[in-house]
């Protein structure tokens, strides 16, 4: 480049030539691989891709098909409750409803119970932001200046614990599953812990340090929509209470879409349910608290197993199958075009 | 004689001069009191200074000293400290930021970053969103700072160079730094020192008050300039005492005109002495041959002329950038639409609810905004969100890539000129890719196409032509030798050659002077924009004296005559100088004398020979010798004079033909007169005579000249023509031995030395187009004016008045006619012609004129005009002596380059100031025109004629074009069919001259001209002024919207170079003005081939692809966010963590495209050179045009859709959280975008592979660490542990595998189809490269021929294929060759028939009347319209029938040339 040689040569010293270095880099002669789109390489790449995709696709579809899933929409089935909840003044009144369903065949293996919400935009920008991670880490922070507003403090200045719109709108239905066995209702044992990510439970969420939980939350108030304060979320298990409550943690992990499901309970595989859920009649007992009608939302409860390739969604397998087919087809198209044009080519060459 | 010694901006200069004249007149007229007042006023305050801005007053600093410094009027002038840095440490930050905000994009991004601080609309954390723009600005700032620092270091180096300044305290010159030099200081300069400032010369160690100056650093001219001490000071023989200097200097304000300086010096007694440029030593020049010089500083530092001339690198905007800016605006449109969609969508979505759902969070105060307002806010939010749709990093990336490209171009060893030790200089860093899109090349002729090395070819004396055939032969062998030498050079076998030719190839290790050092130091100081100084090999020191030019083999006939003439002159000069033969002597005397050539010896190149060598002790003694000689001759040897065989050399004559006695007498006389001193030459002559004996004439002559010369003289001339003439004179024994301003010494063939007193030298200027020397003949004491100049001028100045002597009148007339005829032939042969004439003055006339002249010289105002006037007054009534033809040889590789460039689809216009005939011939010989072409010549000054001619020509061309068109298509299908004999050549050439051009411009016929020119293969504009050159360039550039390139080497090309899109300067022998004005400077025309075809193509392809890729990348990535808006209620939510988004553009995907932009090669250099058609892809902007942009945009949309919706459909209805959904999308986008780049890359070196892998690795490493370490880095978004979790999930991998495949499948499909079918030439060339060597040749040939047959436009004639054709012909006889080539057997026969008499076809008469119809029409038009234009032939259409195979064309042409000369003899 210009002024590259800035050293003034002294008298008597030979002037260095300004001839550029004859190095491979400067002369742009670095050894290089030049991929060439020859007909052979092109066709083989298409057909190999096609074959690979088709194989993987078949595997994926098969595995997705092995997933057993039961999904029950209970937003209409508990119409009285939903009507009750439409009026927000009734928030304190309890409402229960039961939903019966029948499993025609056993669901073997680990069974997961999800609650599903439809048309609930957890991914809304202002909603996503409305939380204080620092508070959830158990730190004593001034949430007034956090993103929680306007769900940070009450008018009298009492801070909410936990603050923010996400925490405030936490899903608070209680769902229990009963197995109707010989006209007796056996409650299916379900695990309410271990559902959240280990890192969330142990790193990301922390209760404030204190001798006991209620003391830790002293000076704070529950969010306006909550029926009970944070330290009473799970009265049975001290380690599943406050900010580290699994249901709370899962709710705080805002979902990507307006229609989503969150893991609620896992089947505790003991006794009768050691193999999974046996076929038969079941009943969901739901304490209906979460209002959805005002935003035309729907609530589901879902029982599902999980395989290595995820849940019941067969899309990935289909995607592989489709793209495999497309690649193979493209290969054929190219072959066809070439066969057709080769005649012309030879014609040209003969000329 | 330098045609170009006057800068192009002549008109501007004269204007300036007038302007200054006025102001100067005022100050000249005002009496001194006023001036003194003014002087005092100046001291009072700076504001006052503004009042008299048009002049500057300087007094000595010495009386003021350090105490009274405040009273010094000089203290307001700039010091000599230069500072070219833009910033200081303190001002860097604000100033740089201010500069950066000049860029629109930066303002945009800062605005968006600020917008993000508004809570209602912010999309990201405000603090973080400032990062990208800050990063960009910091990178730019670092780049600026680095550049500035480099400048600072260079400044410092220059400022601390030492020089001697007179100090009052010490009463001596003390060494000080350059920066401490102030206006008014007295500076003492020693030999070889660089002048630190503009200094008025007050004292020189030279007794004549002359100081020699080398200005190569300023204007590149290698010869020494003389500077004179200010009048009045030169007479002082004593040492100059600065302390007694009490004069006041009044001069013009600093300006950048290197050739003008005006002012006067006022002595204490109110006497005024005029000052001019002759008295000024310019900063940056080097003192030569002068022991010491003292001067007072006039301008210092930035006010010096050298610094004012240094305007620094220019900023040009390339075509790609212009298009890019347009596309950026369309991106803004796209952004607007997308934001609008978001805004409307959000408004509707919000309005849907009759009660606010829990996820619709109210604002800070718990209020909800109305849907419309929410929509508006959302619009702003979306702008922030989608801001990177405008590629923020594109500008910086482009700058970086161009730096890399320039680096590679600069380092190309093929563009390095070994002889000059100069690589290509890239002076503009911003338009590398324009090199790949050139459509029109405008070239200068002399020095650009030709070497500007003048070779004496032939001459005519007294109406007799001397063809110098021996010389021709020698030149031919020399050329071959040259090529061999070149080959040898390349194999590094220098030693044998340097033995062979010691003068030229003095290897670069031996350098008499440290010229290079001064160059270097200088180039840093003043002309830093040009990268390095001038050529500093020994070549420049013996500037115009390669053996080709030096050794002229004399014509034997002429030699004989000269010898005769010389003898007669010797004997009868006082009495019989009107005899015919004296004109031979006069002719060569004129050649030797009438110039400004400086003489130096080969052994000491820079040591001026100002005192004649010891052969001749003094002029007087020589005269005595002569007198004795003559007496002797007259007395005893009358017989020998009648013999035509007598030797040219006196000594030889005596020894060979006559008795020993007279010689003995002579010798004794000689010895008597001046003792041992004079014996040297005599001894040599004796030696010569004894050796020779009865050898042949030539041998006698040659050995005699060689022997009698004390050393090999080197001539340094202002223009190569002059040197060539002096060498020619030397060949005939008239050796220019020394030159001082007062005297010039010439050695005659006899070995005697004649010293002429130079009375006046009337230098060359472009108005007079001639130069004259007035000398007093030492023998006859006559005052003789020798004039040489352009034939058109001299012929008009000849003495036409009859002197009553009818026979001599007739003779003169005959000589004139014949000379004119010869001149025409010379011009026709492409020779540069000069006429030599003389005039004898009588003493009275001369004295009269001399008085006149002295007055003119003394005049302060109007001096230039007066000088020219006086010169013109003298140069009348001349007697024609003869004329010379000098060949300007074509540069090596010019025809090949031109052919390649034309094949590349570039139209080449030659704009030259030369004569029409010369230009046309050069055009033929460099294959710019083909013998087959129809050449239209339009010469007219009349508007109507011009218009009708243009119309006619256009009609004809179109007719031809149309009737050729279908036929050519027809050939494409059935190439074996015979072309009709009527029009075998569809090509046209157009020749215009300057007058026609100005007529066209005046009459507004530009469009017609352009339309005509578009159909023409090449256009030649002769006799055009610099202004016309630039007007033509501008015309084509503006009207045709074409990409233009100008290439030239001289000052007269500067305006043309500046007018074009790309200006290229040839750093040749004519100075640096062209280089200073250019964007790229090369040293050879042939380098243009690689520069355009290879580097241009690469740079264009690389940059275009990179720009497109950047658009793609940003659109593709940003759209991922946009699609998400449809699923989050258009709330402006993102699924990607913001840090990862920033880093995505800054780090993960930035380096591969940069590397791609610098290093990718779609086709190798060899193939590009062999297949120039590949260049057309750049010309037609095939890679980056509107359709390419749209397709890329669509592809980007498609790919982003895939990248978003495949994961969406996969994770739909699942328990995926926002960032767990975003993470695979980010990964997929990264892979897709990188793989897309990989598809585009045609060359994979280790570097590319490593950066690709590094990009992915960096992404993974960053994501993993970021997701693991950051719990509260970026609240409230918190992608904690997401990456780690997903890396354990097999579906993540499966997803990341399939999505890029789907996204890139269509693109790859198209690529595969195009690639395997070879849809474009580039792709085919890529295929060809894979083949083995022999097959490659075959394939390339096939490609070329097919191209030719298929293309309907006349692209490449087979003439271009010469080299390849020959090398390939044994391999391939392709029927696809041009139809004409298919006819080869018959045509070769034709050639055989036509060869004996090719002249008949080319003679003027036939050419003029070839198109009878047109000629008639023209004459009719001319008659009807106006008289003056009918005098010459306004339209000459000469159609040359095809002689056939192009390989033979050159031969036939050469043959033809020779035949011309044989006919004239």
XYZ file of C-alpha atoms in Angstrom, chain B residues 701-1215:
515
model
C 33.403 7.514 -40.323
C 32.279 5.474 -37.450
C 35.627 4.770 -35.978
C 36.578 8.343 -36.444
C 33.653 9.708 -34.508
C 34.052 7.184 -31.807
C 37.690 7.765 -31.472
C 37.571 11.499 -31.457
C 35.024 11.736 -28.716
C 36.601 12.142 -25.356
C 33.786 10.233 -23.727
C 30.315 9.057 -24.390
C 28.060 12.048 -24.118
C 24.686 11.794 -22.565
C 22.067 14.210 -23.641
C 19.242 15.247 -21.453
C 16.484 16.941 -23.252
C 13.172 18.339 -22.248
C 11.492 16.255 -24.839
C 12.637 13.027 -26.350
C 12.361 14.453 -29.859
C 15.181 16.828 -29.163
C 17.450 14.132 -27.896
C 16.697 12.006 -30.924
C 17.688 14.839 -33.217
C 20.898 15.490 -31.351
C 21.787 11.837 -31.594
C 21.029 11.911 -35.260
C 23.347 14.850 -35.710
C 25.938 12.987 -33.721
C 25.700 10.082 -36.102
C 26.673 12.391 -38.904
C 29.587 13.758 -37.002
C 28.010 16.877 -35.638
C 28.502 16.191 -31.999
C 27.093 18.496 -29.432
C 29.948 18.688 -26.986
C 28.883 21.183 -24.427
C 26.289 23.741 -23.738
C 26.254 26.709 -21.453
C 23.710 29.467 -21.512
C 26.144 31.562 -23.467
C 27.917 29.110 -25.652
C 27.395 25.893 -27.424
C 30.206 23.795 -28.756
C 29.818 21.402 -31.619
C 32.342 19.017 -32.943
C 32.313 18.885 -36.696
C 32.834 15.738 -38.681
C 36.401 16.814 -39.197
C 36.928 16.701 -35.496
C 37.244 20.413 -35.104
C 35.218 22.138 -32.499
C 33.109 25.139 -33.251
C 31.908 27.272 -30.402
C 28.876 29.335 -31.153
C 27.901 32.214 -28.987
C 24.295 31.848 -28.135
C 22.711 35.221 -28.401
C 19.188 34.193 -27.676
C 17.229 31.073 -27.136
C 13.580 31.387 -27.975
C 12.056 28.424 -26.219
C 9.287 26.267 -27.426
C 5.734 27.159 -26.712
C 2.495 25.730 -27.889
C 1.380 28.961 -29.493
C 4.322 29.306 -31.826
C 4.902 25.578 -32.063
C 8.562 26.141 -32.753
C 11.771 27.136 -31.114
C 14.710 29.122 -32.280
C 18.263 29.696 -31.350
C 20.109 32.824 -32.346
C 23.829 32.223 -32.573
C 26.844 33.946 -33.891
C 28.800 31.761 -36.218
C 32.359 31.582 -34.948
C 33.923 31.618 -38.389
C 31.755 33.865 -40.440
C 30.667 36.055 -37.527
C 27.252 35.950 -39.063
C 24.222 36.012 -36.863
C 22.178 32.970 -37.680
C 18.729 32.022 -36.491
C 18.067 28.323 -36.470
C 14.446 27.402 -36.127
C 12.790 24.088 -35.833
C 9.121 23.446 -35.440
C 5.956 21.891 -36.675
C 5.818 21.743 -40.441
C 2.517 23.532 -40.659
C 4.002 26.541 -38.955
C 7.410 26.614 -40.515
C 6.109 26.201 -44.039
C 4.130 29.386 -43.677
C 7.083 31.316 -42.387
C 9.397 30.573 -45.254
C 10.836 33.352 -47.251
C 8.615 33.736 -50.270
C 9.804 37.058 -51.472
C 11.604 36.767 -54.739
C 15.046 38.133 -54.793
C 15.115 38.608 -58.490
C 17.098 35.475 -58.960
C 14.562 33.373 -60.768
C 16.499 30.163 -60.737
C 17.127 30.222 -57.027
C 13.515 31.180 -56.444
C 12.394 28.267 -58.467
C 14.773 26.042 -56.664
C 13.460 27.137 -53.318
C 9.943 26.537 -54.449
C 10.830 23.118 -55.721
C 12.560 22.241 -52.493
C 9.577 23.408 -50.563
C 7.180 21.351 -52.602
C 9.272 18.267 -52.421
C 9.853 18.649 -48.738
C 6.144 19.024 -48.228
C 5.604 15.834 -50.137
C 8.128 14.025 -48.033
C 6.540 15.395 -44.930
C 3.227 14.015 -46.021
C 4.786 10.637 -46.491
C 6.413 10.794 -43.119
C 3.175 11.648 -41.454
C 1.511 8.936 -43.400
C 4.050 6.535 -42.077
C 3.310 7.554 -38.544
C 6.433 9.588 -38.087
C 6.556 12.800 -36.155
C 7.770 15.527 -38.409
C 9.792 18.606 -37.712
C 10.979 21.240 -40.102
C 14.348 22.833 -39.780
C 14.943 26.290 -41.137
C 17.441 29.028 -40.782
C 17.777 32.689 -41.312
C 20.783 34.930 -41.491
C 20.475 38.297 -39.877
C 22.570 41.303 -40.473
C 24.012 43.109 -37.533
C 21.711 46.110 -37.619
C 18.538 44.132 -37.780
C 19.727 41.979 -34.999
C 20.600 44.901 -32.789
C 17.207 46.375 -33.391
C 15.515 43.203 -32.553
C 17.735 42.615 -29.544
C 16.737 45.923 -28.065
C 13.171 45.069 -28.593
C 13.703 41.757 -26.951
C 15.510 43.202 -23.975
C 12.626 45.520 -23.380
C 10.269 42.651 -23.474
C 12.352 40.721 -21.037
C 12.530 43.599 -18.662
C 8.826 44.234 -18.800
C 7.012 43.373 -15.658
C 3.527 43.219 -17.052
C 2.492 41.411 -20.096
C 5.882 39.861 -20.361
C 4.725 36.565 -21.793
C 2.870 38.131 -24.639
C 5.692 40.461 -25.410
C 8.190 37.648 -25.470
C 6.079 35.626 -27.826
C 5.569 38.635 -29.977
C 9.239 39.355 -30.263
C 9.954 35.751 -31.007
C 7.397 35.771 -33.762
C 8.896 38.889 -35.092
C 12.213 37.229 -35.533
C 11.016 33.961 -36.967
C 10.051 35.115 -40.387
C 11.438 34.806 -43.849
C 13.154 31.582 -43.042
C 15.100 29.451 -45.426
C 14.052 25.841 -45.366
C 16.866 23.462 -44.626
C 15.027 20.202 -44.336
C 12.767 18.097 -42.277
C 13.076 15.111 -40.055
C 10.875 12.149 -39.387
C 11.046 10.683 -35.948
C 9.348 7.523 -35.013
C 7.558 7.179 -31.790
C 7.677 3.484 -31.272
C 4.709 1.543 -30.055
C 4.992 0.293 -26.561
C 5.503 -3.342 -26.071
C 2.303 -5.331 -26.044
C 0.069 -2.506 -27.148
C -1.609 -4.206 -30.119
C -2.205 -7.307 -28.080
C -3.698 -5.297 -25.251
C -5.918 -3.322 -27.554
C -7.148 -6.455 -29.233
C -7.897 -8.065 -25.911
C -9.683 -5.032 -24.613
C -11.755 -4.810 -27.711
C -12.639 -8.471 -27.458
C -13.731 -7.692 -23.962
C -16.315 -5.415 -25.484
C -14.568 -2.188 -24.624
C -14.631 0.548 -27.189
C -11.399 2.379 -27.514
C -11.166 5.960 -28.581
C -7.875 7.618 -29.162
C -7.767 11.298 -28.399
C -4.517 12.820 -29.436
C -3.047 16.157 -30.203
C -1.067 14.630 -32.994
C -1.546 14.957 -36.660
C -4.248 13.018 -38.371
C -2.005 10.960 -40.576
C 0.285 10.040 -37.750
C -2.589 9.103 -35.538
C -4.287 7.007 -38.181
C -1.112 5.133 -38.864
C -0.450 4.454 -35.259
C -4.028 3.279 -35.029
C -3.425 0.805 -37.788
C -0.214 -0.451 -36.358
C -1.635 -0.965 -32.901
C -4.618 -2.775 -34.383
C -7.023 -0.146 -33.325
C -8.097 -0.024 -36.922
C -8.070 -2.944 -39.220
C -7.052 -2.833 -42.803
C -10.482 -4.173 -43.658
C -12.332 -1.459 -41.828
C -14.120 1.319 -43.527
C -12.701 4.491 -42.121
C -14.666 7.682 -42.261
C -12.723 10.843 -41.920
C -14.531 14.034 -41.206
C -12.625 17.276 -41.404
C -14.691 20.373 -41.614
C -15.212 23.646 -39.935
C -18.621 24.331 -41.323
C -21.660 23.434 -39.353
C -23.957 22.584 -42.190
C -21.363 20.511 -43.924
C -20.608 18.787 -40.722
C -24.220 17.948 -40.109
C -24.833 16.664 -43.568
C -21.675 14.628 -43.436
C -22.654 13.081 -40.188
C -26.055 12.257 -41.550
C -24.631 10.728 -44.657
C -22.131 8.668 -42.800
C -24.697 7.541 -40.337
C -26.982 6.489 -43.133
C -24.238 4.553 -44.770
C -23.231 2.878 -41.575
C -26.778 1.934 -40.767
C -27.345 0.566 -44.190
C -24.305 -1.535 -43.871
C -25.225 -2.513 -40.408
C -28.671 -3.627 -41.348
C -27.696 -5.576 -44.372
C -24.955 -7.216 -42.398
C -27.044 -8.072 -39.469
C -29.280 -10.759 -40.897
C -26.404 -12.202 -42.766
C -24.370 -12.589 -39.708
C -27.160 -14.383 -37.983
C -27.359 -16.549 -40.973
C -23.701 -17.350 -40.548
C -24.401 -18.429 -37.058
C -26.466 -21.223 -38.418
C -24.605 -22.071 -41.542
C -21.152 -20.776 -41.041
C -19.758 -22.294 -44.193
C -21.635 -19.991 -46.504
C -19.540 -17.430 -48.266
C -19.830 -13.813 -47.376
C -20.719 -11.524 -50.187
C -17.668 -9.916 -51.697
C -19.240 -6.509 -51.520
C -18.971 -5.944 -47.797
C -16.601 -8.295 -46.126
C -15.961 -5.947 -43.249
C -18.761 -4.702 -41.114
C -16.385 -2.603 -39.049
C -16.142 1.127 -39.180
C -13.629 3.571 -37.971
C -14.163 7.246 -37.480
C -11.499 9.877 -37.651
C -12.180 13.408 -36.541
C -9.975 16.355 -35.974
C -10.071 19.054 -33.393
C -11.754 21.611 -35.598
C -14.496 19.212 -36.504
C -14.954 18.395 -32.879
C -15.361 21.989 -31.907
C -17.765 22.461 -34.807
C -19.781 19.532 -33.591
C -19.871 20.892 -30.089
C -20.836 24.303 -31.277
C -23.527 23.093 -33.610
C -25.015 20.747 -31.064
C -24.433 17.696 -33.165
C -23.187 15.643 -30.254
C -25.976 13.133 -30.418
C -25.399 12.436 -34.041
C -21.745 11.974 -33.375
C -22.468 9.588 -30.570
C -24.879 7.602 -32.626
C -22.310 7.325 -35.324
C -19.589 6.507 -32.864
C -21.666 3.774 -31.358
C -21.613 1.947 -34.625
C -17.923 2.446 -35.044
C -15.289 0.117 -33.888
C -12.928 2.850 -32.954
C -12.866 6.586 -33.007
C -9.832 8.739 -33.453
C -9.808 12.373 -32.536
C -6.695 14.084 -33.781
C -5.421 17.543 -33.173
C -7.604 17.844 -30.160
C -6.916 20.154 -27.292
C -6.988 18.990 -23.694
C -10.317 20.703 -23.273
C -11.793 18.895 -26.224
C -10.493 15.641 -24.880
C -12.314 16.113 -21.639
C -15.423 17.282 -23.452
C -15.503 14.126 -25.504
C -15.097 12.022 -22.408
C -17.823 13.889 -20.625
C -20.073 13.609 -23.617
C -19.810 9.860 -23.759
C -20.065 9.550 -20.033
C -23.150 11.665 -19.704
C -25.052 10.968 -22.860
C -24.392 7.287 -23.223
C -24.337 6.739 -19.466
C -21.345 4.619 -20.097
C -18.532 3.728 -17.806
C -15.478 5.497 -19.072
C -11.794 5.184 -18.484
C -9.159 7.657 -19.538
C -5.550 6.828 -19.808
C -2.783 9.247 -20.499
C 0.650 10.245 -19.462
C 1.050 13.936 -19.993
C -0.176 17.157 -18.579
C -2.477 17.548 -21.545
C -4.343 14.427 -20.491
C -5.090 15.632 -17.017
C -8.474 17.078 -17.793
C -9.465 13.967 -19.661
C -8.305 11.768 -16.815
C -10.307 13.776 -14.379
C -13.393 13.761 -16.526
C -13.625 10.004 -16.757
C -15.047 7.611 -14.239
C -11.699 5.971 -13.903
C -8.541 7.887 -14.628
C -5.336 6.092 -15.266
C -2.013 7.800 -15.455
C 1.025 6.378 -17.079
C 4.005 7.108 -14.959
C 6.240 7.465 -17.910
C 8.662 10.088 -18.950
C 6.429 13.057 -19.298
C 6.039 13.963 -15.721
C 3.770 13.333 -12.882
C 0.808 15.546 -13.619
C -1.179 12.755 -15.166
C -0.307 10.439 -12.350
C -1.263 13.016 -9.790
C -4.651 13.390 -11.345
C -5.260 9.717 -11.823
C -6.936 7.054 -9.795
C -4.486 4.394 -10.764
C -1.028 4.868 -12.109
C 0.598 2.205 -14.196
C 3.890 2.305 -15.977
C 2.961 0.501 -19.162
C -0.089 0.482 -21.346
C -0.012 -3.285 -21.474
C -0.641 -3.447 -17.768
C -4.092 -2.183 -18.525
C -4.957 -5.605 -19.828
C -4.456 -7.394 -16.584
C -5.710 -4.498 -14.551
C -9.034 -4.490 -16.335
C -9.545 -8.022 -17.487
C -8.339 -9.720 -14.363
C -8.417 -7.331 -11.459
C -11.352 -5.401 -12.777
C -13.326 -8.537 -13.317
C -12.414 -9.952 -9.969
C -13.024 -6.788 -8.043
C -16.368 -6.298 -9.684
C -17.461 -9.884 -9.245
C -16.277 -9.984 -5.682
C -17.763 -6.741 -4.593
C -21.009 -7.163 -6.462
C -21.520 -10.575 -4.985
C -20.607 -9.332 -1.582
C -23.027 -6.418 -1.720
C -25.804 -8.687 -2.886
C -24.924 -11.099 -0.162
C -25.117 -8.409 2.457
C -28.572 -7.449 1.333
C -29.582 -11.064 1.342
C -28.100 -11.682 4.744
C -29.812 -8.802 6.405
C -33.168 -9.304 4.790
C -33.089 -12.986 5.512
C -32.189 -12.500 9.131
C -34.481 -9.612 9.846
C -37.440 -11.324 8.305
C -37.203 -14.034 10.917
C -38.213 -11.376 13.410
C -40.887 -10.119 11.108
C -42.529 -13.494 10.706
C -42.621 -13.867 14.450
C -44.738 -10.763 14.681
C -47.596 -12.682 13.169
C -47.519 -14.986 16.185
C -47.086 -12.503 18.957
C -49.873 -10.112 18.125
C -47.529 -7.733 16.231
C -46.230 -6.670 19.564
C -42.638 -6.250 18.473
C -41.494 -9.146 20.487
C -38.331 -11.032 19.560
C -37.490 -14.658 20.046
C -33.794 -13.976 19.712
C -31.626 -12.696 22.443
C -30.429 -9.262 21.531
C -26.790 -9.936 22.223
C -26.864 -12.884 19.944
C -28.486 -10.759 17.295
C -25.781 -8.134 17.531
C -23.021 -10.657 17.478
C -24.636 -12.453 14.604
C -23.902 -9.547 12.306
C -20.764 -8.313 13.961
C -18.831 -11.517 14.360
C -20.496 -14.704 13.267
C -21.301 -13.758 9.695
C -19.020 -10.827 9.005
C -15.634 -12.299 8.209
C -16.553 -14.867 5.524
C -18.123 -12.288 3.199
C -15.205 -9.939 3.768
C -12.767 -12.640 2.869
C -14.946 -13.535 -0.050
C -14.843 -9.941 -1.201
C -11.098 -9.885 -1.111
C -10.067 -13.319 -2.226
C -12.708 -15.090 -4.250
C -11.889 -15.871 -7.837
C -14.660 -17.003 -10.076
C -12.298 -17.604 -12.955
C -8.542 -17.833 -12.839
C -6.373 -15.031 -14.110
C -5.030 -17.076 -16.987
C -8.458 -17.884 -18.309
C -9.599 -14.330 -17.906
C -6.689 -13.169 -19.998
C -7.235 -15.788 -22.618
C -10.942 -15.258 -22.839
C -11.481 -11.513 -22.688
C -15.173 -11.957 -23.399
C -15.537 -12.847 -19.768
C -15.146 -9.171 -19.032
C -18.543 -8.477 -20.471
C -20.286 -9.881 -17.454
C -18.998 -6.904 -15.526
C -19.722 -4.450 -18.269
C -23.326 -5.460 -18.410
C -23.525 -5.488 -14.624
C -24.653 -9.049 -14.805
C -23.885 -9.897 -11.240
C -25.496 -6.959 -9.575
C -28.419 -5.452 -11.375
C -32.050 -4.910 -10.617
C -33.166 -8.408 -11.460
C -30.348 -9.904 -9.458
C -31.352 -7.732 -6.552
C -34.999 -8.719 -6.800
C -34.192 -12.388 -7.140
C -31.924 -12.182 -4.156
C -34.606 -10.442 -2.173
C -37.138 -13.099 -3.078
C -34.672 -15.794 -2.215
C -33.991 -14.087 1.085
C -37.707 -14.031 1.810
C -38.034 -17.660 0.911
C -35.089 -18.686 3.014
C -36.244 -16.723 5.996
C -39.687 -18.239 5.654
C -38.145 -21.676 5.735
C -35.839 -20.815 8.579
C -38.751 -19.579 10.577
C -41.587 -21.878 9.694
C -39.844 -25.201 9.838
C -38.998 -24.658 13.499
C -42.395 -23.087 14.036
C -44.289 -26.032 12.706
C -41.992 -28.285 14.607
C -42.505 -26.553 17.940
C -46.069 -25.493 17.451
C -48.353 -26.419 20.353
C -45.452 -27.539 22.437
C -44.086 -26.286 25.690
